[in-house]
Short mmCIF file of C-alpha atoms in Angstrom, two decimals:
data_model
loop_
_atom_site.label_atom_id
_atom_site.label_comp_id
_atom_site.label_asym_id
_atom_site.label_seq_id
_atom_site.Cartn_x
_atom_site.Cartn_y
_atom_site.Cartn_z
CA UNK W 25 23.19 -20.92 33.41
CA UNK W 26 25.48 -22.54 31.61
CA UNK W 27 25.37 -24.76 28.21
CA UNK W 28 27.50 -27.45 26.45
CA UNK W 29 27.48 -30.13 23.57
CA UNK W 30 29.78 -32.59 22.01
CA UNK W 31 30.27 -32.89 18.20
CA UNK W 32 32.16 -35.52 16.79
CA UNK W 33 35.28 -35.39 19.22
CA UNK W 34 34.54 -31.72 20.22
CA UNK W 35 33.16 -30.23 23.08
CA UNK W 36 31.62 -27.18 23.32
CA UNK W 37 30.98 -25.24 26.05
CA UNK W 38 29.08 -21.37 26.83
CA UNK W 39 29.02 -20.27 30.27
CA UNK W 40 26.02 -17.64 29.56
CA UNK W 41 22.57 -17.13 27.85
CA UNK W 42 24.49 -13.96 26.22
CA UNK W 43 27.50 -16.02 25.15
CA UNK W 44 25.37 -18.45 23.39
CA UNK W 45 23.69 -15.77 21.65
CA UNK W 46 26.62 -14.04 19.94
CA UNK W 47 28.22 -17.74 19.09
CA UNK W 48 25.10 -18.74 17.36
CA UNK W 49 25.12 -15.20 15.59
CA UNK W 50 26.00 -15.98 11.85
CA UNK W 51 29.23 -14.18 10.95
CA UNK W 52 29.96 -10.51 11.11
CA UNK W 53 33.12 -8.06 11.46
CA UNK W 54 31.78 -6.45 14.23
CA UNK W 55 31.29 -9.36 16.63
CA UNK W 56 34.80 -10.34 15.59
CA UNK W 57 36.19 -7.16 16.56
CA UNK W 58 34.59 -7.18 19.43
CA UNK W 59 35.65 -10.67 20.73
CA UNK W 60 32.14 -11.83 20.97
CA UNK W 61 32.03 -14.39 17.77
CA UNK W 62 32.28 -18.32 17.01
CA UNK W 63 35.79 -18.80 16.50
CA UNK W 64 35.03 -21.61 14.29
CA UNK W 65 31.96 -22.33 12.06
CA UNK W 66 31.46 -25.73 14.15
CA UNK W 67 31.25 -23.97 17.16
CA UNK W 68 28.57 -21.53 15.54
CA UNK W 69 27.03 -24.51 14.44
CA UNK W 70 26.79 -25.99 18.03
CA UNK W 71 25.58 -22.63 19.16
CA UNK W 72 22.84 -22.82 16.98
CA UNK W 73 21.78 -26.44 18.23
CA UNK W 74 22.14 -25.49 21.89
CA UNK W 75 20.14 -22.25 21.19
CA UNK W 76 16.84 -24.19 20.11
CA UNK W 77 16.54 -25.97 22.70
CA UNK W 78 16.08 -23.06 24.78
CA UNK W 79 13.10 -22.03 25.89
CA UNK W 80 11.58 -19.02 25.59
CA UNK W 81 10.64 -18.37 28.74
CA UNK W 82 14.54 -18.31 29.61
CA UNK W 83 14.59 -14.83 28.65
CA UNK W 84 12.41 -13.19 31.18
CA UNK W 85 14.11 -15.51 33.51
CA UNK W 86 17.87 -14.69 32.91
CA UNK W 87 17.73 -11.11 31.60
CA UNK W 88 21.07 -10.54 29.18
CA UNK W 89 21.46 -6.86 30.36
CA UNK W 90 21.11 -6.69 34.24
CA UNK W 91 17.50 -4.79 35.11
CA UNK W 92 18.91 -2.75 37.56
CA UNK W 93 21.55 -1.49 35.42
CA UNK W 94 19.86 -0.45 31.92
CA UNK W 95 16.52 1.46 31.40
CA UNK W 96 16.04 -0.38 27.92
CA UNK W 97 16.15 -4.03 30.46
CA UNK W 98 13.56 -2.52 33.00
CA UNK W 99 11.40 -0.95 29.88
CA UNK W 100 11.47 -4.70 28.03
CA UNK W 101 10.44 -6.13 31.20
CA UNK W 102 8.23 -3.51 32.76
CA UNK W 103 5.87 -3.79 29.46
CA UNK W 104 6.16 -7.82 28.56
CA UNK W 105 2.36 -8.94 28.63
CA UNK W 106 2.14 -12.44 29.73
CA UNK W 107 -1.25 -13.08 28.47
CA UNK W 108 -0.01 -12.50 25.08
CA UNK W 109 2.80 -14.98 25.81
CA UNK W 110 0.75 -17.42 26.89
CA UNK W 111 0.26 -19.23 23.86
CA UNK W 112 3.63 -19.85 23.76
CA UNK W 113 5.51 -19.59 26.41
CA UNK W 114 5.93 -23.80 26.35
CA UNK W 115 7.66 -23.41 23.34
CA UNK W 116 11.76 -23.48 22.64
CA UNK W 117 13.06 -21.52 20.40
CA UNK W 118 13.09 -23.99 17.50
CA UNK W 119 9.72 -24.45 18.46
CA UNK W 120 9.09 -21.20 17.79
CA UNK W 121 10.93 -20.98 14.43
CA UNK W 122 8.93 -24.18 13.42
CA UNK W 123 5.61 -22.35 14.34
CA UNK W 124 6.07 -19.64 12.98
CA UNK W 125 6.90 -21.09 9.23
CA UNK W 126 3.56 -23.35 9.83
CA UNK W 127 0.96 -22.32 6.66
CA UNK W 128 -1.36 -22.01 9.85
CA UNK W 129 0.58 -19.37 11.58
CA UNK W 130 -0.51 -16.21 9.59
CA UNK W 131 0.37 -12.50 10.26
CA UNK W 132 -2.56 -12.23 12.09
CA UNK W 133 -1.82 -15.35 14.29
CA UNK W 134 1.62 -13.40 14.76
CA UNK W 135 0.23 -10.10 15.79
CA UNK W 136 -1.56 -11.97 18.24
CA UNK W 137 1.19 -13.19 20.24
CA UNK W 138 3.60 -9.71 19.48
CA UNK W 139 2.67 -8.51 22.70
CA UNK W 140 4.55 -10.89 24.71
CA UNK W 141 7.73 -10.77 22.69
CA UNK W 142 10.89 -9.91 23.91
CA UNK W 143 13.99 -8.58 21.53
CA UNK W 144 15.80 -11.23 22.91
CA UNK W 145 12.96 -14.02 21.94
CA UNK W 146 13.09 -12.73 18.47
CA UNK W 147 16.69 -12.06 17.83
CA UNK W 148 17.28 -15.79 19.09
CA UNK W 149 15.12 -17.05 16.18
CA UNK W 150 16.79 -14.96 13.63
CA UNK W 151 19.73 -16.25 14.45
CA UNK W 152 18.43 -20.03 13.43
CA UNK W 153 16.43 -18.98 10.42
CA UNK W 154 18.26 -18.86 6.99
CA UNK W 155 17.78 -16.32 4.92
CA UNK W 156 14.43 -17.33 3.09
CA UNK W 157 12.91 -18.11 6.27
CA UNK W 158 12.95 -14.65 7.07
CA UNK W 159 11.57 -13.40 3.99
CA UNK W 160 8.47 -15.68 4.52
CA UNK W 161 7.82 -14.79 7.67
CA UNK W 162 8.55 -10.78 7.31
CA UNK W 163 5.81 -11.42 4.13
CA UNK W 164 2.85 -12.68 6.39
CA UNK W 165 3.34 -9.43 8.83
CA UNK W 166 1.93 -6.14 7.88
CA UNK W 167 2.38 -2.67 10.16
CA UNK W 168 0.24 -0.14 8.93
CA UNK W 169 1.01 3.45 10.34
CA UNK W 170 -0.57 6.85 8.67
CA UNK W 171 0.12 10.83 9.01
CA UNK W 172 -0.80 12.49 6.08
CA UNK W 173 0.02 9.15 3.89
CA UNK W 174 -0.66 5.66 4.86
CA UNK W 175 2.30 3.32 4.77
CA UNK W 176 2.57 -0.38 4.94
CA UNK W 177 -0.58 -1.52 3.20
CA UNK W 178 -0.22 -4.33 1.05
CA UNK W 179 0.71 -4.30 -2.42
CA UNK W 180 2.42 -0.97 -1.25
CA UNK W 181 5.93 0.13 -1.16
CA UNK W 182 6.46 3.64 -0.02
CA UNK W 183 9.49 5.63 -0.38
CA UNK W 184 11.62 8.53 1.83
CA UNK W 185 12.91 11.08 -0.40
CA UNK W 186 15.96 11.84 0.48
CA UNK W 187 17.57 15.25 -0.55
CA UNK W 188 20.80 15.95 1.43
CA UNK W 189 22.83 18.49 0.47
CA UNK W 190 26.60 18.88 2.00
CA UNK W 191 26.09 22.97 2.42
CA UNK W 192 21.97 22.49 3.18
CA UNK W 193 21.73 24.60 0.09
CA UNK W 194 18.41 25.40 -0.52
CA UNK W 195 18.29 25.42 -4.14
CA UNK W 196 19.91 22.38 -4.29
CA UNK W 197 17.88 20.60 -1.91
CA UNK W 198 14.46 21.62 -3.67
CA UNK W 199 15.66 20.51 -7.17
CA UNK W 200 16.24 17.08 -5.65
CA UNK W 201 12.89 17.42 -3.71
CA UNK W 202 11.15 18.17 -7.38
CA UNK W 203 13.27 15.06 -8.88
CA UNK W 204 12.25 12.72 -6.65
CA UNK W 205 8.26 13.85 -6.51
CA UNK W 206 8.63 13.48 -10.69
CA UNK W 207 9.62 9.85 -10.07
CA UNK W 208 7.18 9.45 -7.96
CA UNK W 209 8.98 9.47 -4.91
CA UNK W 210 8.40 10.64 -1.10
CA UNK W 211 4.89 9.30 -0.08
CA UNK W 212 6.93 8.03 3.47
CA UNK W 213 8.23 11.45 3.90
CA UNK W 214 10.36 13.85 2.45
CA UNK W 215 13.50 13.34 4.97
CA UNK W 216 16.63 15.66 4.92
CA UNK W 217 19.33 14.86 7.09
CA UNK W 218 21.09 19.09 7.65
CA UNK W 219 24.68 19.26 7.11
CA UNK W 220 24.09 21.41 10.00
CA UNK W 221 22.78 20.77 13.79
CA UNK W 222 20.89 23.83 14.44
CA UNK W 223 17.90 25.36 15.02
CA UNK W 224 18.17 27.51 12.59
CA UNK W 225 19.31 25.26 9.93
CA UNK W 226 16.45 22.89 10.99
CA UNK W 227 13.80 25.72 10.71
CA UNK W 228 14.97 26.77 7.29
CA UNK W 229 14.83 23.56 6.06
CA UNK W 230 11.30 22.79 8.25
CA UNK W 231 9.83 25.97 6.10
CA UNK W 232 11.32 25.09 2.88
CA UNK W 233 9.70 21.57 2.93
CA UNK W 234 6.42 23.05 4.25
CA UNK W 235 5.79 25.40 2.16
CA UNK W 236 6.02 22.60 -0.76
CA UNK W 237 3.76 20.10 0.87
CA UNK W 238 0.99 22.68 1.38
CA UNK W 239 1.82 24.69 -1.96
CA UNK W 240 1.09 21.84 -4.00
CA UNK W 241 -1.27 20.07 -1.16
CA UNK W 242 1.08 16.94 -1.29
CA UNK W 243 0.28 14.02 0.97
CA UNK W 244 3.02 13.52 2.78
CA UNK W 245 5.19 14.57 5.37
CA UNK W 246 8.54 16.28 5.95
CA UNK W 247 11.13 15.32 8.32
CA UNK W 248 14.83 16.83 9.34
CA UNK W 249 17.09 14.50 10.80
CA UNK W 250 18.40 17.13 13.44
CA UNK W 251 18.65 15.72 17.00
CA UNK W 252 15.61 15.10 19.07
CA UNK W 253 16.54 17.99 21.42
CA UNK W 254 16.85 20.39 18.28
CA UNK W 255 13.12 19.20 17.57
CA UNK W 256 11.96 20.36 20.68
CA UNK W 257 13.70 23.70 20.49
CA UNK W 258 12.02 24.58 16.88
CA UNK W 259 8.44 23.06 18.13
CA UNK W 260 8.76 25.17 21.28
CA UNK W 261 9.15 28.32 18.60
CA UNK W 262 6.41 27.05 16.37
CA UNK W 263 8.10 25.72 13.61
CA UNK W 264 5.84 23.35 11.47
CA UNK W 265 7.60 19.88 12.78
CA UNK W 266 5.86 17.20 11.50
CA UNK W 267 7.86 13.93 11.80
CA UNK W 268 10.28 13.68 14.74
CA UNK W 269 13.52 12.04 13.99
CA UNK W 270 16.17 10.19 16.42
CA UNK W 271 18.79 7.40 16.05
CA UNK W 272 18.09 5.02 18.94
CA UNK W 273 20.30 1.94 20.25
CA UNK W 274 19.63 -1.00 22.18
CA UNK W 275 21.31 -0.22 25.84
CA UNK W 276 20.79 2.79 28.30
CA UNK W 277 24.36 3.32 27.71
CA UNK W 278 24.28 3.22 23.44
CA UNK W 279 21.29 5.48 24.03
CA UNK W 280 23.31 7.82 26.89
CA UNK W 281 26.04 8.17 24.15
CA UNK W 282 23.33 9.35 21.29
CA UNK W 283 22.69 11.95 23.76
CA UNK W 284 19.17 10.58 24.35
CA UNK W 285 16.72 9.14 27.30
CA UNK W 286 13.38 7.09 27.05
CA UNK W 287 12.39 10.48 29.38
CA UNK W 288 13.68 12.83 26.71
CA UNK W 289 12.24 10.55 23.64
CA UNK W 290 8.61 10.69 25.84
CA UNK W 291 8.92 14.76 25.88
CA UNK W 292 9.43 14.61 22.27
CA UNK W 293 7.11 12.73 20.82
CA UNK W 294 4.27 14.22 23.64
CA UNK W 295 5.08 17.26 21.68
CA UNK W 296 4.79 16.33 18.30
CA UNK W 297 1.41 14.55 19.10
CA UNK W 298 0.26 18.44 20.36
CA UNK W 299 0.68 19.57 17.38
CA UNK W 300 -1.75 17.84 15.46
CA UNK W 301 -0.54 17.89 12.00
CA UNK W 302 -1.31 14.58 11.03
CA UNK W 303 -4.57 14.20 8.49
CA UNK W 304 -5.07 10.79 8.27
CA UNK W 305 -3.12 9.30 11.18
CA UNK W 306 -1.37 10.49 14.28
CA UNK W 307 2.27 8.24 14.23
CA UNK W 308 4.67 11.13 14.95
CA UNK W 309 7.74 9.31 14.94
CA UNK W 310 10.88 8.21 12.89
CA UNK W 311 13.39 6.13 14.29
CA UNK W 312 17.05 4.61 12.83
CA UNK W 313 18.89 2.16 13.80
CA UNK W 314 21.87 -0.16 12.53
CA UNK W 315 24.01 -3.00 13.48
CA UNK W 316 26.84 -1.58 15.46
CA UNK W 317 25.78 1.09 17.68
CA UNK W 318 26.27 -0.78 20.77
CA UNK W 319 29.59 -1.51 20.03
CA UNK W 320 31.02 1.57 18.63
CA UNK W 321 29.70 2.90 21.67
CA UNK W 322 31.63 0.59 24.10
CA UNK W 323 28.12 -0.26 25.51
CA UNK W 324 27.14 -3.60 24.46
CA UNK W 325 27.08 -5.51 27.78
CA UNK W 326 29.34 -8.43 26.22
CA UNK W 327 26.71 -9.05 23.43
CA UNK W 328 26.90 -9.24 19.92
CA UNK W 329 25.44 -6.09 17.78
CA UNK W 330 22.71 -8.44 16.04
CA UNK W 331 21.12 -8.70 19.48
CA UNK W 332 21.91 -4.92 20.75
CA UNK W 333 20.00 -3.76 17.74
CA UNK W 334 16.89 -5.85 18.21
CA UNK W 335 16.96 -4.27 21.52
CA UNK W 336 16.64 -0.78 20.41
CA UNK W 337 13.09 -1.94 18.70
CA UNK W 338 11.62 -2.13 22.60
CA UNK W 339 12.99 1.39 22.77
CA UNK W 340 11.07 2.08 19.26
CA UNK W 341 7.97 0.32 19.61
CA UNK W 342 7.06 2.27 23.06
CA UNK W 343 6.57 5.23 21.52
CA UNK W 344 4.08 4.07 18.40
CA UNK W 345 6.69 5.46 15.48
CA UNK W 346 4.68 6.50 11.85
CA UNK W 347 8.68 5.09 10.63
CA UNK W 348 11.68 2.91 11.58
CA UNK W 349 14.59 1.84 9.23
CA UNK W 350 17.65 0.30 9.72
CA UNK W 351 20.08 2.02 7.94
CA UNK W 352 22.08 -1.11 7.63
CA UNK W 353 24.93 -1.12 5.37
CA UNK W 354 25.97 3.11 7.03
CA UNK W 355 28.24 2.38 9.64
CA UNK W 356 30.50 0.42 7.62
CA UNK W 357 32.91 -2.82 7.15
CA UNK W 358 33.99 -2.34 10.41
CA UNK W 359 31.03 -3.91 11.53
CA UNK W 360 29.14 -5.59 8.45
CA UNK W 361 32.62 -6.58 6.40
CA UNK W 362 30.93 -7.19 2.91
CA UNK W 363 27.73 -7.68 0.65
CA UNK W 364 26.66 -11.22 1.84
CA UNK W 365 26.92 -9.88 5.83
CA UNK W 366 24.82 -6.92 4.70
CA UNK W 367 22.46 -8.67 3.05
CA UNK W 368 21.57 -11.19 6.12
CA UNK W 369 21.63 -8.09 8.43
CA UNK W 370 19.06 -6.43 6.54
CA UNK W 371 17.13 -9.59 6.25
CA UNK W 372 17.23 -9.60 9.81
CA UNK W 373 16.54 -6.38 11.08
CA UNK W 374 13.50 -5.90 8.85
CA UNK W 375 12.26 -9.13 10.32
CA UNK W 376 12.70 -8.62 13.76
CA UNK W 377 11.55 -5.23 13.69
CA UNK W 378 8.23 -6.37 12.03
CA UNK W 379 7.50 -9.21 14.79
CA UNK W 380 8.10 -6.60 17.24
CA UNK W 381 5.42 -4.22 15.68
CA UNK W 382 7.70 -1.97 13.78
CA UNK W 383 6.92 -0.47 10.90
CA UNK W 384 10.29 -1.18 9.29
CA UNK W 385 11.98 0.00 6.43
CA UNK W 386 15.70 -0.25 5.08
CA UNK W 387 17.97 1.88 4.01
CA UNK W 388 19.61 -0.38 1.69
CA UNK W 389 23.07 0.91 1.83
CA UNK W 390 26.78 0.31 1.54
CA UNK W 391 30.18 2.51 2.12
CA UNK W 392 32.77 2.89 -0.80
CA UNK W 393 35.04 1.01 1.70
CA UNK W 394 33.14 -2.04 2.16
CA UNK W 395 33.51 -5.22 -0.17
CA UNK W 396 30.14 -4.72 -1.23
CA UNK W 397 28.86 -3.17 -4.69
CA UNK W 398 25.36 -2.69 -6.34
CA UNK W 399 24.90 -6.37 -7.51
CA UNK W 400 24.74 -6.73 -3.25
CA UNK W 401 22.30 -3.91 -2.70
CA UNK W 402 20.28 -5.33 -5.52
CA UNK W 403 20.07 -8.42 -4.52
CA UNK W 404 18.74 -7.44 -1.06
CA UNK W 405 16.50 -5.16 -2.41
CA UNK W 406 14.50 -7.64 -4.17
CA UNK W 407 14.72 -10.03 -1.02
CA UNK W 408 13.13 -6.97 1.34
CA UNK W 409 10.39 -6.31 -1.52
CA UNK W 410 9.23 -9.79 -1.76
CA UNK W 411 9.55 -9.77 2.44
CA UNK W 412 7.16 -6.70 2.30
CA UNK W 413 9.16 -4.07 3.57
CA UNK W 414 7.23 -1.00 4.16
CA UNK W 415 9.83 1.65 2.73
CA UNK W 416 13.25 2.35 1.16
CA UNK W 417 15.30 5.04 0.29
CA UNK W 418 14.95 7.14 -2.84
CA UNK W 419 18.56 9.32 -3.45
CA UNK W 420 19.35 11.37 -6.21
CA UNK W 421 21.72 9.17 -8.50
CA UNK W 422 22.25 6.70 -5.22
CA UNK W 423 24.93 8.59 -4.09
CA UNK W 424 24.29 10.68 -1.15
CA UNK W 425 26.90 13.43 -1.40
CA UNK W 426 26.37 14.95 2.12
CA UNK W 427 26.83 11.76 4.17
CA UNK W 428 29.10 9.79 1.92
CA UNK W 429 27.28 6.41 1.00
CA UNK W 430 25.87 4.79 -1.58
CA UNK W 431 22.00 4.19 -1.21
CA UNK W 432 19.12 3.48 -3.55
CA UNK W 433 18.22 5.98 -6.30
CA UNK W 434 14.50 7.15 -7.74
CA UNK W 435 15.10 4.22 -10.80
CA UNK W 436 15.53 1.62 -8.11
CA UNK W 437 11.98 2.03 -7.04
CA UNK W 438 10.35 1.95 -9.82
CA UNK W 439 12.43 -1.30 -10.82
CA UNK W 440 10.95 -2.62 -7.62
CA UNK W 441 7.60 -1.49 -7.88
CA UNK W 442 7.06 -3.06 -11.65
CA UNK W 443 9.11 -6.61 -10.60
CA UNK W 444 6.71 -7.14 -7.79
CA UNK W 445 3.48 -5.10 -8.47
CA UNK W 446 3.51 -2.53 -5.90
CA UNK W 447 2.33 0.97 -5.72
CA UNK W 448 3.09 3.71 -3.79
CA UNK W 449 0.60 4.94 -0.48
CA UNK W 450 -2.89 5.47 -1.49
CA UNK W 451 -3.29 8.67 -0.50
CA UNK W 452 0.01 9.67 -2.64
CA UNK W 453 -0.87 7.52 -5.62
CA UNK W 454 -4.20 9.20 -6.54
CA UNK W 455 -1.86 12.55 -5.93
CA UNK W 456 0.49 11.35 -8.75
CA UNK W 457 -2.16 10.64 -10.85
CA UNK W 458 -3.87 14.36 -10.32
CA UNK W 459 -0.68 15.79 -11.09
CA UNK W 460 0.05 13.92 -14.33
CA UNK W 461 3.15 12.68 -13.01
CA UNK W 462 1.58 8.95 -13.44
CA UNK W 463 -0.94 7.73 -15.61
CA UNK W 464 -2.80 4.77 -14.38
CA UNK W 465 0.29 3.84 -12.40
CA UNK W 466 2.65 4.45 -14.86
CA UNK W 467 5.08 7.25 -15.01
CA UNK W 468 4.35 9.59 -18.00
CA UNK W 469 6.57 12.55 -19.78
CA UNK W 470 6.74 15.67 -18.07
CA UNK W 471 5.17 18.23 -19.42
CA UNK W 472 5.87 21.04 -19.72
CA UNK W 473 2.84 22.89 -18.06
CA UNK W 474 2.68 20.20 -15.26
CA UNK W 475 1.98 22.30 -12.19
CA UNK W 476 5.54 21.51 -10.34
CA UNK W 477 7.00 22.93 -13.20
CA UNK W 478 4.74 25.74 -13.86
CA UNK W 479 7.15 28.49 -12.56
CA UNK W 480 10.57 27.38 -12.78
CA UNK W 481 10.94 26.30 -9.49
CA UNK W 482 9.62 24.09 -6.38
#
């Protein structure tokens, strides 16, 4: 299937569905380097043109990663729902952009439809929406998920506390734990990613964060980052796991290279559900993901890494995750070259991810090598607010001293929180207000007989 257009005196010509896709993509290092990009901005322009007209349906019809050849293909296919689709399936894919800007077309009206979805379907209207479009549409979609906290709600903007440490000191990891919770950070989950692999290094930190949340009966959850198969290991000892993390991509082969399966993500997260330590919901989950995967990894079947990653939400979305962020700005300029490609990568991801289902949040993040600063990160931190993203990133100070990045910091949610009205999860909020940490909403002075402070230490 091939496609072509003439403008002005030029004629352009893409020989595949996949081609088209990564010439329409709007700009970014990474489908430079990997050969896959417009070499002009008319010919991402004609891209774009060629791309609307096509209609959805093309994309069960001409699959961009053979089925035979990619588990992620076969699981996109294997679970499309045609009665969902229905509804649409006459529709191009400007169509689709047009319908789904229509006042008529509400979340709801969305949700409806979500079912019969592809990645492919959505990532092809991304790549024709500007930047505000996908901010409307992002707003109208809610994804509601609970464990011990309920995230997503709206009005609500929910937070991971993030305490890395480079030497997983534990000390030093629980002083950032009790910084955060005084800002009134973590209802998402307190998430540490372990300088450290291991079992044991998971199950210290597992115990450490466990003891905290019941000590102080917080309502939230605790998560380390450790591979899924280092998960498995500590919940086959009885460790007290209660959010299971992996980084997922969008190809069998990205996926193969993460050290991961769909079979081996299935074993995990059947475990986790066992477990039952979920109060007030049973989403066992936490996925990441980020522009670039595919690529780094050799394995993005000729496509660009806008459309790899919207992939790797199929891969999400079959196993029901309680979280999903892109962390978008982490894998550096080698792949998103400065602030205005981050900024329309994020807008993107969170978007696609919520049309898909996902309950998305963003690590809103940058490398000291990228032409990017805090102006940038501020700027798209307001834009995923107003979009209705479900969570962020809170770091001590922004700088995350174990991985290397710079991220968003405790005062960053509050500034978001008071522009745009939004409090934290319910469950956490009336927790924050028990423990005098916030006073209808507000944060207050610590004192000094406020129960995390009682004795010294978390």
């Amino acid at each position: 299937m091939s496609y072509s257009i003439t403008l002005g005196r030029t004629h352009h010509s893409f020989a595949t569905l996949g081609e088209l896709m990564a010439r329409a993509t709007p700009l970014r290092s990474g489908d430079v380097l990997a050969g896959v990009a417009a070499s002009t901005a008319e010919e991402r322009v004609a891209a774009q043109f060629l791309l609307a007209d096509v209609p959805l349906a093309d994309f069960l019809r001409y699959p961009l990663v053979p089925y035979e050849d990619d588990e992620v293909t076969r699981l996109i296919i294997d679970s499309h729902d045609a009665s969902a689709f229905a509804s649409i399936s006459s529709l191009s894919v400007g169509e689709f952009r047009d319908w789904l800007l229509k006042y008529e077309t509400t979340g709801e009206t969305i949700a409806a439809v979500r079912a019969g979805l592809t990645p492919e379907m959505v990532a092809a209207v991304s790549k024709i929406m500007g930047n505000q479009d996908l901010v409307l549409v992002a707003s109208k979609l809610r994804v509601i998920t609970a464990f011990r906290s309920t995230i997503g709600q709206q009005g609500r903007l929910s937070v991971r506390l993030q305490p890395n440490h480079p030497t997983d000191d534990i000390q030093g990891i629980a002083a950032s734990i009790l910084d955060g919770l005084l800002y009134g950070c973590g209802d998402a989950v307190i998430g540490i990613n372990p300088a450290t692999d291991s079992v044991e290094a998971m199950n210290r930190l597992l115990h450490l964060t466990d003891d905290l949340i019941q000590k102080y009966e917080v309502p939230t959850q605790s998560c380390v980052l450790a591979h899924v198969t280092t998960a498995l290991r500590c919940m086959e000892q009885g460790s007290p796991v209660d959010i299971v993390f992996q980084s997922i991509a969008g190809t069998q082969a990205a996926n193969k290279s993460f050290g991961i399966s769909l079979d081996l993500l299935a074993e995990a997260h059947k475990a986790a559900v066992s477990l039952e330590r979920g109060t007030v919901g049973k989403q066992v989950m936490y996925f990441e993901t980020g522009q670039g995967s595919c690529l780094s990894a050799d394995a993005n079947h000729g496509l660009d890494q806008q459309t790899c990653e919207v992939r790797a939400y199929a891969v999400a979305r079959a196993f029901d995750p309680f979280l999903v962020n892109t962390v978008v700005g982490f894998i550096g300029p080698e792949y998103l070259y400065d602030g205005k490609q981050i900024i329309r990568a994020g807008l993107e991801d969170h978007f696609c991810g919520k049309m898909l289902g996902l309950p998305m949040g963003c690590d809103v993040c940058y490398t000291n090598h990228a032409e990017a600063d805090q102006d940038d990160m501020d700027t798209l931190l307001t834009m995923l607010g107003v979009a209705g993203c479900n969570f962020i990133m809170g770091v001590p100070g922004s700088d995350d001293i174990m991985l290397g990045y710079q991220s968003t910091s405790f005062h960053d949610i509050h500034y978001l929180r008071q522009a745009l009205n939004l409090k934290p999860a319910p469950e956490f909020e009336q927790w924050l207000e028990k423990m005098r940490i916030t006073k209808q909403g507000r944060l207050t002075p610590v004192e000094p007989m406020n129960p995390l402070l009682a004795h010294g230490r978390v």
